[in-house]
Coordinates of C-alpha atoms and ligand atoms in Angstrom, one line a residue:
M1101 CA -5.0 11.9 53.0
K1102 CA -6.5 14.2 50.4
L1103 CA -4.4 13.8 47.3
S1104 CA -4.5 14.9 43.7
V1105 CA -2.6 13.8 40.6
I1106 CA -2.3 16.2 37.7
G1107 CA -1.8 14.3 34.5
S1108 CA -3.8 11.0 34.2
G1109 CA -1.6 9.1 31.8
Y1110 CA 0.4 5.9 32.3
V1111 CA 1.9 7.1 35.6
G1112 CA -0.7 9.5 36.9
L1113 CA -3.7 7.2 36.5
V1114 CA -1.8 4.2 38.0
A1115 CA -0.5 6.3 40.9
G1116 CA -3.9 7.8 41.6
A1117 CA -5.7 4.4 41.5
C1118 CA -3.0 2.8 43.8
F1119 CA -3.2 5.7 46.3
A1120 CA -7.0 5.4 46.4
E1121 CA -6.6 1.6 46.8
T1122 CA -4.8 2.2 50.2
G1123 CA -7.7 4.4 51.4
N1124 CA -6.7 7.9 50.3
Q1125 CA -9.2 10.3 48.6
V1126 CA -7.7 11.0 45.2
I1127 CA -8.6 13.4 42.4
C1128 CA -7.1 12.6 39.0
M1129 CA -7.0 15.7 36.9
D1130 CA -6.1 15.9 33.2
R1131 CA -6.6 18.7 30.7
D1132 CA -7.6 16.2 28.1
E1133 CA -11.4 16.4 28.2
K1134 CA -11.9 13.2 26.1
K1135 CA -9.7 11.2 28.5
I1136 CA -11.5 12.4 31.6
E1137 CA -14.9 11.8 29.9
K1138 CA -13.8 8.2 29.2
L1139 CA -12.6 7.7 32.7
R1140 CA -15.8 9.0 34.1
N1141 CA -17.7 6.5 32.0
G1142 CA -15.5 3.6 33.3
I1143 CA -13.4 3.4 30.1
I1144 CA -9.6 3.1 30.7
P1145 CA -7.8 5.0 27.9
I1146 CA -4.7 2.8 28.1
Y1147 CA -3.9 -0.9 28.2
E1148 CA -2.5 -1.8 31.6
P1149 CA -3.3 -5.2 33.2
G1150 CA -5.5 -4.9 36.3
L1151 CA -6.0 -1.1 36.1
D1152 CA -9.6 -1.3 35.0
Q1153 CA -10.8 -3.3 38.0
M1154 CA -8.8 -1.1 40.4
V1155 CA -10.2 2.1 39.0
K1156 CA -13.7 0.7 39.0
R1157 CA -13.5 -0.5 42.6
N1158 CA -12.2 2.9 43.9
V1159 CA -14.6 5.0 41.9
E1160 CA -17.5 2.8 43.4
H1161 CA -16.1 3.4 46.9
N1162 CA -15.9 7.2 46.4
R1163 CA -12.2 7.4 46.8
L1164 CA -11.2 8.2 43.2
F1165 CA -12.5 11.1 41.2
F1166 CA -11.8 12.5 37.7
T1167 CA -11.9 16.1 36.6
T1168 CA -10.5 18.7 34.2
D1169 CA -11.0 21.5 36.7
I1170 CA -7.6 22.6 38.1
K1171 CA -9.0 25.0 40.7
D1172 CA -11.2 22.2 42.3
T1173 CA -8.2 19.9 42.2
V1174 CA -5.8 22.3 44.0
N1175 CA -8.4 23.5 46.5
N1176 CA -9.4 20.0 47.5
S1177 CA -6.0 18.4 48.1
D1178 CA -3.1 18.8 50.5
I1179 CA -0.6 16.8 48.5
I1180 CA -0.5 17.4 44.7
F1181 CA 1.4 15.1 42.5
I1182 CA 2.6 16.3 39.1
A1183 CA 2.6 13.4 36.6
V1184 CA 2.6 15.1 33.2
G1185 CA 4.8 14.2 30.2
T1186 CA 8.3 15.5 29.8
P1187 CA 8.9 14.7 26.2
P1188 CA 12.3 15.2 24.5
D1189 CA 12.9 18.7 23.1
E1190 CA 14.7 19.0 19.7
D1191 CA 18.1 19.2 21.4
G1192 CA 17.4 16.1 23.5
S1193 CA 16.7 18.0 26.8
A1194 CA 13.5 17.2 28.7
D1195 CA 10.7 19.6 27.7
L1196 CA 9.5 21.1 31.0
T1197 CA 6.6 23.1 29.5
H1198 CA 3.9 20.8 30.9
V1199 CA 5.5 20.6 34.3
L1200 CA 6.0 24.3 34.6
D1201 CA 2.5 25.0 33.2
V1202 CA 1.1 22.9 35.9
A1203 CA 3.3 24.6 38.6
K1204 CA 1.9 28.0 37.5
S1205 CA -1.7 26.7 37.6
I1206 CA -1.1 25.3 41.1
G1207 CA 0.3 28.7 42.2
E1208 CA -2.6 30.6 40.7
N1209 CA -5.2 28.3 42.5
M1210 CA -3.6 27.9 45.9
N1211 CA -6.0 28.3 48.9
G1212 CA -3.5 27.2 51.6
P1213 CA -0.2 25.6 52.2
K1214 CA 0.5 22.6 49.9
I1215 CA 3.0 19.9 49.3
V1216 CA 3.7 19.5 45.5
V1217 CA 5.3 16.2 44.6
N1218 CA 7.0 15.9 41.2
K1219 CA 6.5 12.4 39.8
S1220 CA 7.4 13.3 36.2
T1221 CA 10.9 12.4 35.2
V1222 CA 12.7 15.8 35.3
P1223 CA 16.3 17.0 35.0
V1224 CA 18.3 17.9 38.0
G1225 CA 17.3 21.3 39.4
T1226 CA 13.6 21.1 38.4
A1227 CA 12.3 21.1 42.0
V1228 CA 13.8 24.6 42.4
K1229 CA 12.2 25.8 39.1
V1230 CA 8.8 24.4 40.1
K1231 CA 9.0 26.1 43.5
E1232 CA 10.0 29.5 41.9
T1233 CA 7.2 29.2 39.4
I1234 CA 4.6 28.5 42.1
L1235 CA 5.8 31.2 44.4
K1236 CA 5.5 33.8 41.6
E1237 CA 1.8 33.3 41.9
T1238 CA 1.1 32.8 45.6
N1239 CA 2.2 33.7 49.2
F1240 CA 1.1 30.4 50.6
E1241 CA 3.8 28.0 51.8
V1242 CA 4.7 25.3 49.4
N1243 CA 7.1 22.3 49.8
I1244 CA 8.4 20.6 46.8
V1245 CA 9.2 16.9 46.8
S1246 CA 11.0 15.0 44.1
N1247 CA 9.5 11.5 44.0
P1248 CA 10.5 9.8 40.7
E1249 CA 8.4 6.9 39.5
F1250 CA 10.0 3.5 38.6
L1251 CA 6.9 1.6 37.4
K1252 CA 7.1 -0.4 34.2
E1253 CA 4.2 -0.3 31.7
G1254 CA 2.6 -3.7 31.6
A1255 CA 3.4 -4.4 35.3
A1256 CA 2.6 -0.9 36.5
I1257 CA 0.1 -1.9 39.3
E1258 CA 2.4 -4.6 40.7
D1259 CA 5.4 -2.2 40.5
F1260 CA 3.5 0.6 42.3
M1261 CA 1.9 -1.6 44.9
Y1262 CA 5.2 -3.5 45.7
P1263 CA 8.1 -1.1 44.7
D1264 CA 11.7 -2.2 45.0
R1265 CA 12.2 1.2 46.7
V1266 CA 10.6 4.5 47.0
V1267 CA 12.8 7.6 46.5
I1268 CA 11.7 10.8 48.2
G1269 CA 13.7 13.9 47.6
T1270 CA 13.0 16.6 50.2
S1271 CA 15.1 18.8 52.5
N1272 CA 12.2 19.2 54.9
P1273 CA 12.2 16.3 57.5
K1274 CA 8.5 16.8 58.4
V1275 CA 7.5 16.5 54.7
G1276 CA 9.7 13.5 54.5
E1277 CA 7.8 11.8 57.4
L1278 CA 4.5 12.6 55.8
M1279 CA 5.6 11.0 52.5
Q1280 CA 6.9 8.0 54.4
E1281 CA 3.4 7.6 56.0
L1282 CA 1.8 7.9 52.6
Y1283 CA 4.0 5.1 51.1
A1284 CA 4.1 2.9 54.2
P1285 CA 1.3 0.6 52.9
F1286 CA 3.4 -0.2 49.8
V1287 CA 6.6 -1.3 51.5
R1288 CA 5.3 -3.6 54.2
T1289 CA 7.7 -6.4 53.2
G1290 CA 10.6 -4.1 54.2
N1291 CA 11.6 -2.6 50.9
P1292 CA 13.2 0.8 51.6
I1293 CA 11.8 4.3 51.4
M1294 CA 14.9 6.4 50.7
I1295 CA 14.8 10.0 51.8
M1296 CA 17.5 12.1 50.1
D1297 CA 18.0 15.6 48.7
E1298 CA 16.0 16.8 45.7
L1299 CA 18.9 16.9 43.3
S1300 CA 20.0 13.3 44.1
A1301 CA 16.4 12.1 43.7
E1302 CA 16.1 13.7 40.3
I1303 CA 19.3 12.1 39.1
T1304 CA 18.5 8.7 40.6
K1305 CA 15.6 8.2 38.1
Y1306 CA 17.8 9.0 35.1
A1307 CA 20.6 6.9 36.5
A1308 CA 18.3 3.9 36.8
N1309 CA 17.0 4.1 33.3
S1310 CA 20.4 4.9 31.8
M1311 CA 21.9 1.8 33.6
L1312 CA 19.2 -0.4 32.2
A1313 CA 19.6 1.0 28.7
T1314 CA 23.3 0.5 29.0
K1315 CA 22.9 -3.2 29.7
I1316 CA 20.6 -3.6 26.7
S1317 CA 23.0 -1.7 24.3
F1318 CA 26.0 -3.6 25.6
M1319 CA 24.3 -6.9 24.8
N1320 CA 23.2 -5.8 21.4
D1321 CA 26.6 -4.6 20.5
L1322 CA 28.0 -7.9 21.6
A1323 CA 25.3 -9.8 19.7
N1324 CA 26.2 -8.0 16.5
F1325 CA 29.8 -9.1 17.1
C1326 CA 28.7 -12.7 17.6
D1327 CA 27.0 -12.5 14.2
R1328 CA 30.4 -11.6 12.7
V1329 CA 32.3 -14.5 14.3
G1330 CA 29.6 -17.2 14.3
A1331 CA 29.2 -17.3 18.0
D1332 CA 25.8 -17.6 19.7
I1333 CA 24.8 -14.6 21.9
E1334 CA 22.2 -16.7 23.7
K1335 CA 24.9 -19.0 25.0
V1336 CA 27.0 -16.0 26.0
R1337 CA 24.0 -14.5 27.7
K1338 CA 23.4 -17.6 29.8
G1339 CA 27.2 -17.7 30.5
I1340 CA 27.4 -14.2 31.9
G1341 CA 23.9 -14.0 33.5
S1342 CA 24.8 -16.8 35.9
D1343 CA 27.4 -14.5 37.5
K1344 CA 25.5 -13.0 40.4
R1345 CA 27.3 -9.7 39.9
I1346 CA 25.8 -9.5 36.4
G1347 CA 22.4 -11.2 36.7
Y1348 CA 20.0 -12.2 34.0
S1349 CA 17.7 -9.2 33.8
F1350 CA 18.0 -6.7 30.9
I1351 CA 20.6 -8.7 29.0
F1352 CA 18.3 -10.0 26.3
P1353 CA 19.6 -9.1 22.8
G1354 CA 17.1 -7.8 20.3
V1355 CA 16.1 -4.9 18.0
G1356 CA 16.7 -2.3 20.6
Y1357 CA 14.9 -0.5 23.3
G1358 CA 12.0 1.9 22.8
G1359 CA 9.2 3.4 24.8
S1360 CA 8.5 6.7 26.4
C1361 CA 11.3 6.4 29.0
F1362 CA 14.7 4.9 28.0
P1363 CA 15.2 6.8 24.7
K1364 CA 14.2 10.2 26.1
D1365 CA 15.8 9.7 29.5
V1366 CA 19.2 8.7 28.1
K1367 CA 19.0 11.7 25.7
A1368 CA 18.0 14.1 28.5
L1369 CA 20.8 12.9 30.9
I1370 CA 23.4 13.4 28.1
R1371 CA 22.0 16.9 27.5
T1372 CA 21.9 17.9 31.1
A1373 CA 25.5 16.8 31.5
K1374 CA 26.4 18.9 28.5
D1375 CA 24.8 21.9 30.1
F1376 CA 27.2 21.4 33.0
D1377 CA 30.2 21.0 30.6
Y1378 CA 30.4 17.3 31.1
E1379 CA 30.3 14.6 28.4
L1380 CA 28.7 11.3 29.3
K1381 CA 30.7 9.3 26.8
L1382 CA 29.3 5.9 27.7
L1383 CA 25.7 7.0 27.4
K1384 CA 26.4 8.6 24.0
A1385 CA 27.5 5.2 22.8
V1386 CA 24.5 3.5 24.4
E1387 CA 22.2 5.7 22.4
E1388 CA 24.1 5.3 19.1
V1389 CA 24.1 1.5 19.5
N1390 CA 20.4 1.5 20.1
E1391 CA 19.6 3.7 17.1
Q1392 CA 21.5 1.3 14.8
Q1393 CA 20.0 -1.7 16.5
K1394 CA 16.5 -0.8 15.6
K1395 CA 17.6 -1.2 11.9
Y1396 CA 19.8 -4.3 12.5
L1397 CA 17.4 -6.7 10.7
I1398 CA 17.1 -4.6 7.6
P1399 CA 20.4 -5.6 5.9
K1400 CA 19.6 -9.3 6.7
I1401 CA 16.2 -8.9 5.0
L1402 CA 17.7 -7.1 2.0
G1403 CA 20.4 -9.7 1.7
Y1404 CA 17.9 -12.6 1.7
Y1405 CA 15.7 -11.0 -1.1
N1406 CA 18.7 -9.9 -3.3
N1407 CA 18.1 -6.2 -2.4
N1408 CA 14.7 -6.2 -4.0
L1409 CA 11.7 -5.7 -1.7
S1410 CA 9.4 -3.9 -4.1
D1411 CA 7.1 -6.9 -4.7
K1412 CA 7.4 -8.3 -1.2
T1413 CA 4.9 -8.3 1.7
F1414 CA 6.1 -8.7 5.3
T1415 CA 4.2 -9.5 8.4
I1416 CA 5.1 -7.7 11.6
W1417 CA 4.2 -9.5 14.9
G1418 CA 4.3 -6.9 17.7
L1419 CA 3.9 -3.2 17.3
S1420 CA 4.2 -2.0 21.0
F1421 CA 7.7 -1.2 22.2
K1422 CA 7.5 -4.2 24.6
P1423 CA 4.9 -6.8 25.5
K1424 CA 1.9 -6.1 27.8
T1425 CA 1.5 -2.5 26.8
D1426 CA -0.2 -0.6 23.9
D1427 CA 2.5 2.1 24.1
M1428 CA 4.2 2.6 20.7
R1429 CA 6.4 5.6 21.5
E1430 CA 9.8 5.1 19.9
A1431 CA 8.8 1.4 19.3
P1432 CA 11.4 -0.4 17.1
A1433 CA 8.5 -1.7 15.0
R1434 CA 7.9 1.9 13.7
T1435 CA 11.5 2.2 12.6
I1436 CA 11.5 -1.2 10.9
I1437 CA 8.2 -0.5 9.1
G1438 CA 9.6 2.9 8.0
E1439 CA 12.8 1.3 6.6
L1440 CA 10.9 -1.5 4.7
H1441 CA 8.5 1.1 3.2
K1442 CA 11.6 2.9 1.8
Y1443 CA 12.3 -0.2 -0.2
G1444 CA 8.8 -0.4 -1.4
A1445 CA 7.7 -3.4 0.6
K1446 CA 4.1 -3.9 1.8
I1447 CA 3.4 -4.4 5.5
K1448 CA 0.8 -6.4 7.4
A1449 CA 0.8 -6.2 11.1
H1450 CA -0.7 -7.7 14.3
D1451 CA -0.4 -6.7 17.9
P1452 CA -2.5 -8.1 20.8
A1453 CA -3.1 -4.6 22.4
A1454 CA -1.6 -1.8 20.3
L1455 CA -3.8 -1.8 17.1
H1456 CA -5.9 1.1 18.4
E1457 CA -2.7 3.1 19.1
A1458 CA -1.4 2.2 15.6
R1459 CA -4.6 3.6 14.1
R1460 CA -4.3 6.7 16.3
L1461 CA -0.8 7.2 15.0
G1462 CA -2.1 6.9 11.4
L1463 CA -0.2 3.7 10.7
D1464 CA -3.3 2.1 9.1
K1465 CA -2.7 4.5 6.1
N1466 CA 0.1 2.3 4.8
V1467 CA 0.0 -0.8 7.0
E1468 CA -2.7 -3.4 6.9
L1469 CA -3.7 -4.2 10.6
F1470 CA -5.1 -7.5 11.7
D1471 CA -6.9 -8.7 14.8
D1472 CA -5.6 -12.2 14.2
N1473 CA -1.9 -12.9 14.0
Y1474 CA -2.3 -15.8 11.6
Q1475 CA -4.5 -13.9 9.2
A1476 CA -1.8 -11.3 9.0
L1477 CA 0.5 -14.0 7.5
E1478 CA -1.6 -14.9 4.5
N1479 CA 0.5 -14.6 1.3
S1480 CA 3.4 -13.0 3.3
D1481 CA 7.0 -13.3 2.1
G1482 CA 8.5 -13.0 5.6
L1483 CA 7.5 -12.9 9.3
I1484 CA 9.3 -10.3 11.3
L1485 CA 8.9 -10.9 15.1
V1486 CA 9.5 -7.5 16.7
T1487 CA 7.8 -7.6 20.1
E1488 CA 8.0 -10.8 22.2
W1489 CA 4.3 -11.0 23.3
L1490 CA 3.7 -14.3 25.1
E1491 CA 1.2 -15.5 22.5
Y1492 CA 3.9 -15.4 19.8
R1493 CA 6.2 -17.8 21.8
E1494 CA 4.6 -21.2 20.9
P1495 CA 2.7 -20.6 17.6
S1496 CA 1.7 -23.4 15.3
F1497 CA 4.6 -23.3 12.9
Q1498 CA 2.7 -25.6 10.5
K1499 CA -0.1 -23.1 10.3
I1500 CA 2.4 -20.3 9.7
K1501 CA 4.1 -22.3 7.0
S1502 CA 0.8 -23.1 5.2
L1503 CA -0.2 -19.4 5.2
M1504 CA 3.0 -17.8 4.0
R1505 CA 4.2 -17.5 0.4
K1506 CA 7.7 -18.3 1.7
P1507 CA 8.5 -19.8 5.1
V1508 CA 11.0 -17.4 6.5
I1509 CA 11.3 -15.8 10.0
F1510 CA 13.3 -12.8 11.1
D1511 CA 13.3 -13.1 14.8
G1512 CA 14.0 -9.7 16.4
R1513 CA 13.9 -11.0 19.9
N1514 CA 15.5 -14.4 19.7
I1515 CA 12.4 -16.2 21.0
Y1516 CA 12.5 -19.2 18.7
K1517 CA 14.8 -22.2 18.7
P1518 CA 16.9 -22.1 15.5
T1519 CA 17.3 -25.9 15.2
K1520 CA 13.5 -26.4 15.7
V1521 CA 12.2 -23.8 13.2
R1522 CA 14.8 -24.8 10.6
S1523 CA 13.9 -28.5 11.0
L1524 CA 10.3 -27.5 10.2
G1525 CA 11.4 -26.1 6.9
F1526 CA 11.8 -22.4 7.8
D1527 CA 14.7 -20.1 6.9
Y1528 CA 15.4 -18.4 10.2
F1529 CA 17.4 -15.3 11.1
A1530 CA 17.9 -13.9 14.6
I1531 CA 20.2 -11.5 16.4
G1532 CA 23.7 -12.8 17.2
R1533 CA 22.9 -16.4 16.5
P1534 CA 24.5 -18.5 13.9
Ligands
LIG571 P1 1.4 10.3 29.5 O1 1.6 11.1 28.2 O2 0.8 9.0 29.4 O3 0.5 11.2 30.4 C1 0.7 12.6 30.7 C2 -0.7 13.2 30.9 O4 -0.5 14.5 31.3 C3 -1.6 13.2 29.6 O5 -2.8 12.6 29.8 C4 -1.7 14.7 29.3 O6 -3.0 15.1 28.8 C5 -1.6 15.3 30.7 N1 -1.2 16.7 30.8 C6 -0.2 17.4 30.1 N2 -0.2 18.7 30.4 C7 -1.1 18.9 31.3 C8 -1.6 20.0 32.0 N3 -1.0 21.2 31.9 N4 -2.6 19.8 32.9 C9 -3.2 18.6 33.1 N5 -2.8 17.5 32.4 C10 -1.8 17.6 31.6 O7 2.8 10.3 30.2 P2 3.4 9.2 31.2 O8 3.9 8.0 30.4 O9 2.4 8.9 32.3 O10 4.6 9.9 31.8 C11 4.5 11.0 32.7 C12 5.8 11.2 33.4 O11 6.3 10.1 34.1 C13 7.0 11.5 32.4 O12 7.9 12.4 32.9 C14 7.6 10.1 32.2 O13 9.0 10.2 31.9 C15 7.5 9.6 33.7 N6 7.5 8.1 33.8 C16 6.8 7.4 32.9 C17 6.8 6.0 33.0 C18 6.1 5.1 32.0 O14 6.4 3.9 32.0 N7 5.2 5.7 31.2 C19 7.5 5.4 34.1 C20 8.1 6.2 35.0 C21 8.1 7.6 34.8

C-alpha cells in the first residue's frame, strides 16, 4: 500500500519504519527541515533502540522516503497517517493546532479520495473536526480513522511490531477491512485488531494511559504512607503484585511519572470531561499525587543537610523520564534539579542517552553534564538516582564511595538494597522504605 506519515517524531518515524518493514511504500513527512535533512543522511534524530537499522534497511530497499513537501506526500499516498504532537494547552486540554493544520494541508492538496488516519492522541470528537477541516478545502471523498498508538518509547519497535492490540475507530466497514489488512502482519500471533466507533477509539487511548498513571500514583501515595509508619513499600508491592487481579506491572514506587504522554493525557482527559460537565475526581487526585511525588525527595535531602544546601553539590544519575529513551519531557529529574537550584545547590548529572537533549533544553547552563557516571560523582555531597537505567543497577559502590565527599544515596526508584548499601558505609534514603 502507498502510505504516508505526517510528523516524523517518536511515533511517526517508528510507525513509518515499521510499515515499510512489512513491504509498504512509506513517505515520512515533517515540517522540520533539519530533522528531514538528518534522516536523509541516515542520522536518526531520536534515541530508540533498533530504529536506526530498520530505517537504514528500508531506505536502502526504496520503501521509506523522507520529505518536507506536503503536496508530494498527499498526492503519492492513499492512506495518510497524522502523527504530530498534541501538547497540553494552558488549560490542560490537548492543543489540536498541529493536527488541524495538517488536516487543512491535506484538504488543500487532495488529488483523489483518501483515508486519513489519526495516530496522534486526541480528545473525543477530533475525528469529526479533522473531517470538517479537510472537507472545507476539497470535494474529494475522505474517510477518517481513529487509530491511537500505544507504543512505549524505549521499546517502540517491539511494541509496534507486536502490539497487544490494535484499535481502529471507523464507522466505514470497508475502511475497517483495509486497516485490518494493513495491520495483519503485526498480529500474526493472534493479538486482536479491535474495530470500534471513532469516539470510543479516541477515549480508549486516554483511558489506557490514565489507568497506568493511576496505578503509579496509587503506589506512590501508599509508599509515602509506608514512610510515615515504618513499613516497606517494596514488601507491600510484592505482596499485592502476586495477586493475578493486580499484577506486577506499573506498581513500582518512585519519584513520579513523566514523559510526553501520561502527564498530558491525564490532564487532557480531566479537561475534556470538564467540557462535558463531568468531574473525573480520581484522575484529579492521580495528577496531584504525581506533582507532589516529583518533589518527594527534597524534604529528605533538606533534612539530611540541616536545611542548608548552598555549599552542596549533588549528582543526578538519569535525566530522561524513564530508561531507554532520551525524552526529557516532564522528566522528574527536571523538577528535582529546579528545586535543588532554589536552595543554591550545585548539580552534576549523567545520563546514558539524554545528554544531547539536556543540552538542547539549555540544562548545561547551570548543570555540569558528564559522559561518565562515575566522573559525575567526584567531590559530590550526594548521589540522587532519578532514572533506573540498567547500567546504574549494579555499580561499584566502592568506587562511588571513593569519589564522593560524603557517601550518601537518595534512591528515587528503590533500585538498591538498603541493607547492602548501608553495610558498605552509605547513608541511604529511598521511597517508602524504612
Ligand atoms: P514528537 O514531538 O516527537 O513528533 C511530532 C512531529 O510532528 C515533530 O517532528 C514535528 O516537527 C512534526 N510536526 C508538527 N506539526 C507539523 C506539521 N504541521 N506538518 C508536519 N509535521 C509537523 O511527538 P510524538 O512523541 O511522536 O507524539 C505524536 C503524537 O503521538 C502525540 O499526540 C502523542 O501524544 C502520541 N503518542 C506518543 C507516544 C510517545 O511515546 N511519544 C506514544 C503514543 C502516542
